Amino acid sequence: MRKYIIILISVIIIAFGGFYMKHQYDKKEAELQYFNQAKEKMENYLHENYKNIKEINFSDSYSINPMGGISVEGYLNGNKAKEFYGIYDKSNDEIGVSSVDAEEKSE
């Protein structure tokens, strides 16, 4: 009888571990999808608002702030000195705060 209880407890622990790992994997996949969406918005933002943007290189690191925005950063035209940074706000579907080392287009 004791052997069956140990086996049952082991199966329950393994099942909970599997559910936890699946949850973590799904969470990371959702974050990566959100990051890709933010990169796409940032690319459109840069092309619409700044001159002479030929190449955009994104950093692979990102952070999600407590308000739900995600940071996107990188450099322009292969020049690591020409950096950009922006925070994508999913609720408004726009780049909110940004800092770009490039010349703005005239309106």
PDB file of C-alpha atoms in Angstrom:
ATOM      1  CA  MET A   1       0.000   0.000   0.000  1.00  0.00           C
ATOM      2  CA  ARG A   2       2.828   2.399   0.866  1.00  0.00           C
ATOM      3  CA  LYS A   3       4.421   1.749  -2.524  1.00  0.00           C
ATOM      4  CA  TYR A   4       1.231   2.867  -4.348  1.00  0.00           C
ATOM      5  CA  ILE A   5       1.035   6.090  -2.317  1.00  0.00           C
ATOM      6  CA  ILE A   6       4.647   6.968  -3.209  1.00  0.00           C
ATOM      7  CA  ILE A   7       3.982   6.250  -6.890  1.00  0.00           C
ATOM      8  CA  LEU A   8       0.793   8.348  -6.824  1.00  0.00           C
ATOM      9  CA  ILE A   9       2.552  11.272  -5.159  1.00  0.00           C
ATOM     10  CA  SER A  10       5.421  11.016  -7.668  1.00  0.00           C
ATOM     11  CA  VAL A  11       2.983  11.080 -10.607  1.00  0.00           C
ATOM     12  CA  ILE A  12       1.210  14.131  -9.152  1.00  0.00           C
ATOM     13  CA  ILE A  13       4.513  15.995  -8.671  1.00  0.00           C
ATOM     14  CA  ILE A  14       5.635  15.170 -12.213  1.00  0.00           C
ATOM     15  CA  ALA A  15       2.255  16.298 -13.615  1.00  0.00           C
ATOM     16  CA  PHE A  16       2.406  19.623 -11.758  1.00  0.00           C
ATOM     17  CA  GLY A  17       5.984  20.104 -12.956  1.00  0.00           C
ATOM     18  CA  GLY A  18       4.873  19.492 -16.533  1.00  0.00           C
ATOM     19  CA  PHE A  19       1.990  21.964 -16.251  1.00  0.00           C
ATOM     20  CA  TYR A  20       4.327  24.570 -14.767  1.00  0.00           C
ATOM     21  CA  MET A  21       6.887  24.115 -17.559  1.00  0.00           C
ATOM     22  CA  LYS A  22       4.135  24.367 -20.210  1.00  0.00           C
ATOM     23  CA  HIS A  23       2.871  27.566 -18.600  1.00  0.00           C
ATOM     24  CA  GLN A  24       6.371  29.096 -18.614  1.00  0.00           C
ATOM     25  CA  TYR A  25       6.883  28.108 -22.257  1.00  0.00           C
ATOM     26  CA  ASP A  26       3.554  29.641 -23.314  1.00  0.00           C
ATOM     27  CA  LYS A  27       4.347  32.831 -21.407  1.00  0.00           C
ATOM     28  CA  LYS A  28       7.729  33.165 -23.137  1.00  0.00           C
ATOM     29  CA  GLU A  29       6.170  32.518 -26.569  1.00  0.00           C
ATOM     30  CA  ALA A  30       3.551  35.235 -25.932  1.00  0.00           C
ATOM     31  CA  GLU A  31       6.311  37.671 -24.929  1.00  0.00           C
ATOM     32  CA  LEU A  32       8.281  36.908 -28.096  1.00  0.00           C
ATOM     33  CA  GLN A  33       5.189  37.439 -30.232  1.00  0.00           C
ATOM     34  CA  TYR A  34       4.599  40.771 -28.434  1.00  0.00           C
ATOM     35  CA  PHE A  35       8.263  41.728 -29.007  1.00  0.00           C
ATOM     36  CA  ASN A  36       7.999  40.954 -32.733  1.00  0.00           C
ATOM     37  CA  GLN A  37       4.860  43.083 -32.948  1.00  0.00           C
ATOM     38  CA  ALA A  38       6.727  45.920 -31.189  1.00  0.00           C
ATOM     39  CA  LYS A  39       9.675  45.624 -33.603  1.00  0.00           C
ATOM     40  CA  GLU A  40       7.327  45.864 -36.580  1.00  0.00           C
ATOM     41  CA  LYS A  41       5.657  48.994 -35.145  1.00  0.00           C
ATOM     42  CA  MET A  42       9.050  50.554 -34.380  1.00  0.00           C
ATOM     43  CA  GLU A  43      10.243  49.893 -37.922  1.00  0.00           C
ATOM     44  CA  ASN A  44       7.152  51.610 -39.364  1.00  0.00           C
ATOM     45  CA  TYR A  45       7.570  54.487 -36.893  1.00  0.00           C
ATOM     46  CA  LEU A  46      11.195  55.047 -37.910  1.00  0.00           C
ATOM     47  CA  HIS A  47      10.463  54.993 -41.655  1.00  0.00           C
ATOM     48  CA  GLU A  48       7.508  57.371 -41.275  1.00  0.00           C
ATOM     49  CA  ASN A  49       9.199  59.950 -39.024  1.00  0.00           C
ATOM     50  CA  TYR A  50      12.920  59.987 -39.860  1.00  0.00           C
ATOM     51  CA  LYS A  51      15.031  60.626 -42.975  1.00  0.00           C
ATOM     52  CA  ASN A  52      17.615  58.323 -44.559  1.00  0.00           C
ATOM     53  CA  ILE A  53      16.658  55.106 -42.750  1.00  0.00           C
ATOM     54  CA  LYS A  54      18.018  52.310 -44.934  1.00  0.00           C
ATOM     55  CA  GLU A  55      18.732  49.556 -42.424  1.00  0.00           C
ATOM     56  CA  ILE A  56      17.384  48.879 -38.935  1.00  0.00           C
ATOM     57  CA  ASN A  57      19.184  46.508 -36.582  1.00  0.00           C
ATOM     58  CA  PHE A  58      17.255  45.475 -33.476  1.00  0.00           C
ATOM     59  CA  SER A  59      18.713  44.303 -30.209  1.00  0.00           C
ATOM     60  CA  ASP A  60      17.483  40.892 -29.027  1.00  0.00           C
ATOM     61  CA  SER A  61      16.937  42.150 -25.485  1.00  0.00           C
ATOM     62  CA  TYR A  62      13.663  43.643 -24.359  1.00  0.00           C
ATOM     63  CA  SER A  63      11.862  44.466 -21.161  1.00  0.00           C
ATOM     64  CA  ILE A  64       8.185  44.720 -20.384  1.00  0.00           C
ATOM     65  CA  ASN A  65       7.403  47.523 -17.974  1.00  0.00           C
ATOM     66  CA  PRO A  66       4.704  47.245 -15.284  1.00  0.00           C
ATOM     67  CA  MET A  67       2.261  49.280 -17.382  1.00  0.00           C
ATOM     68  CA  GLY A  68       2.471  46.743 -20.217  1.00  0.00           C
ATOM     69  CA  GLY A  69       4.744  48.604 -22.636  1.00  0.00           C
ATOM     70  CA  ILE A  70       7.695  46.810 -24.189  1.00  0.00           C
ATOM     71  CA  SER A  71      11.032  48.430 -24.954  1.00  0.00           C
ATOM     72  CA  VAL A  72      12.589  48.129 -28.409  1.00  0.00           C
ATOM     73  CA  GLU A  73      16.123  49.266 -29.130  1.00  0.00           C
ATOM     74  CA  GLY A  74      18.872  48.966 -31.682  1.00  0.00           C
ATOM     75  CA  TYR A  75      20.878  50.985 -34.192  1.00  0.00           C
ATOM     76  CA  LEU A  76      20.429  52.433 -37.679  1.00  0.00           C
ATOM     77  CA  ASN A  77      22.142  51.944 -41.058  1.00  0.00           C
ATOM     78  CA  GLY A  78      24.805  49.591 -39.678  1.00  0.00           C
ATOM     79  CA  ASN A  79      26.255  52.379 -37.490  1.00  0.00           C
ATOM     80  CA  LYS A  80      26.219  51.367 -33.810  1.00  0.00           C
ATOM     81  CA  ALA A  81      26.608  55.035 -32.819  1.00  0.00           C
ATOM     82  CA  LYS A  82      23.184  55.820 -34.371  1.00  0.00           C
ATOM     83  CA  GLU A  83      21.046  54.270 -31.643  1.00  0.00           C
ATOM     84  CA  PHE A  84      17.299  54.295 -31.183  1.00  0.00           C
ATOM     85  CA  TYR A  85      15.019  53.365 -28.314  1.00  0.00           C
ATOM     86  CA  GLY A  86      11.251  53.251 -28.058  1.00  0.00           C
ATOM     87  CA  ILE A  87       8.466  51.879 -25.921  1.00  0.00           C
ATOM     88  CA  TYR A  88       5.582  50.198 -27.713  1.00  0.00           C
ATOM     89  CA  ASP A  89       2.206  50.636 -26.025  1.00  0.00           C
ATOM     90  CA  LYS A  90      -0.043  47.763 -27.073  1.00  0.00           C
ATOM     91  CA  SER A  91      -3.249  49.328 -25.740  1.00  0.00           C
ATOM     92  CA  ASN A  92      -2.816  52.388 -28.009  1.00  0.00           C
ATOM     93  CA  ASP A  93      -0.995  50.399 -30.728  1.00  0.00           C
ATOM     94  CA  GLU A  94       1.738  53.026 -31.041  1.00  0.00           C
ATOM     95  CA  ILE A  95       5.296  53.899 -30.103  1.00  0.00           C
ATOM     96  CA  GLY A  96       5.036  56.182 -27.089  1.00  0.00           C
ATOM     97  CA  VAL A  97       8.325  57.415 -25.694  1.00  0.00           C
ATOM     98  CA  SER A  98      11.226  57.286 -28.131  1.00  0.00           C
ATOM     99  CA  SER A  99      14.777  58.484 -28.604  1.00  0.00           C
ATOM    100  CA  VAL A 100      16.248  58.296 -32.116  1.00  0.00           C
ATOM    101  CA  ASP A 101      19.661  59.482 -33.290  1.00  0.00           C
ATOM    102  CA  ALA A 102      18.482  60.503 -36.781  1.00  0.00           C
ATOM    103  CA  GLU A 103      17.170  63.558 -38.587  1.00  0.00           C
ATOM    104  CA  GLU A 104      13.400  63.995 -38.385  1.00  0.00           C
ATOM    105  CA  LYS A 105      11.302  64.471 -41.493  1.00  0.00           C
ATOM    106  CA  SER A 106       9.696  67.861 -41.891  1.00  0.00           C
ATOM    107  CA  GLU A 107       5.950  67.820 -41.585  1.00  0.00           C
TER     108      GLU A 107
END
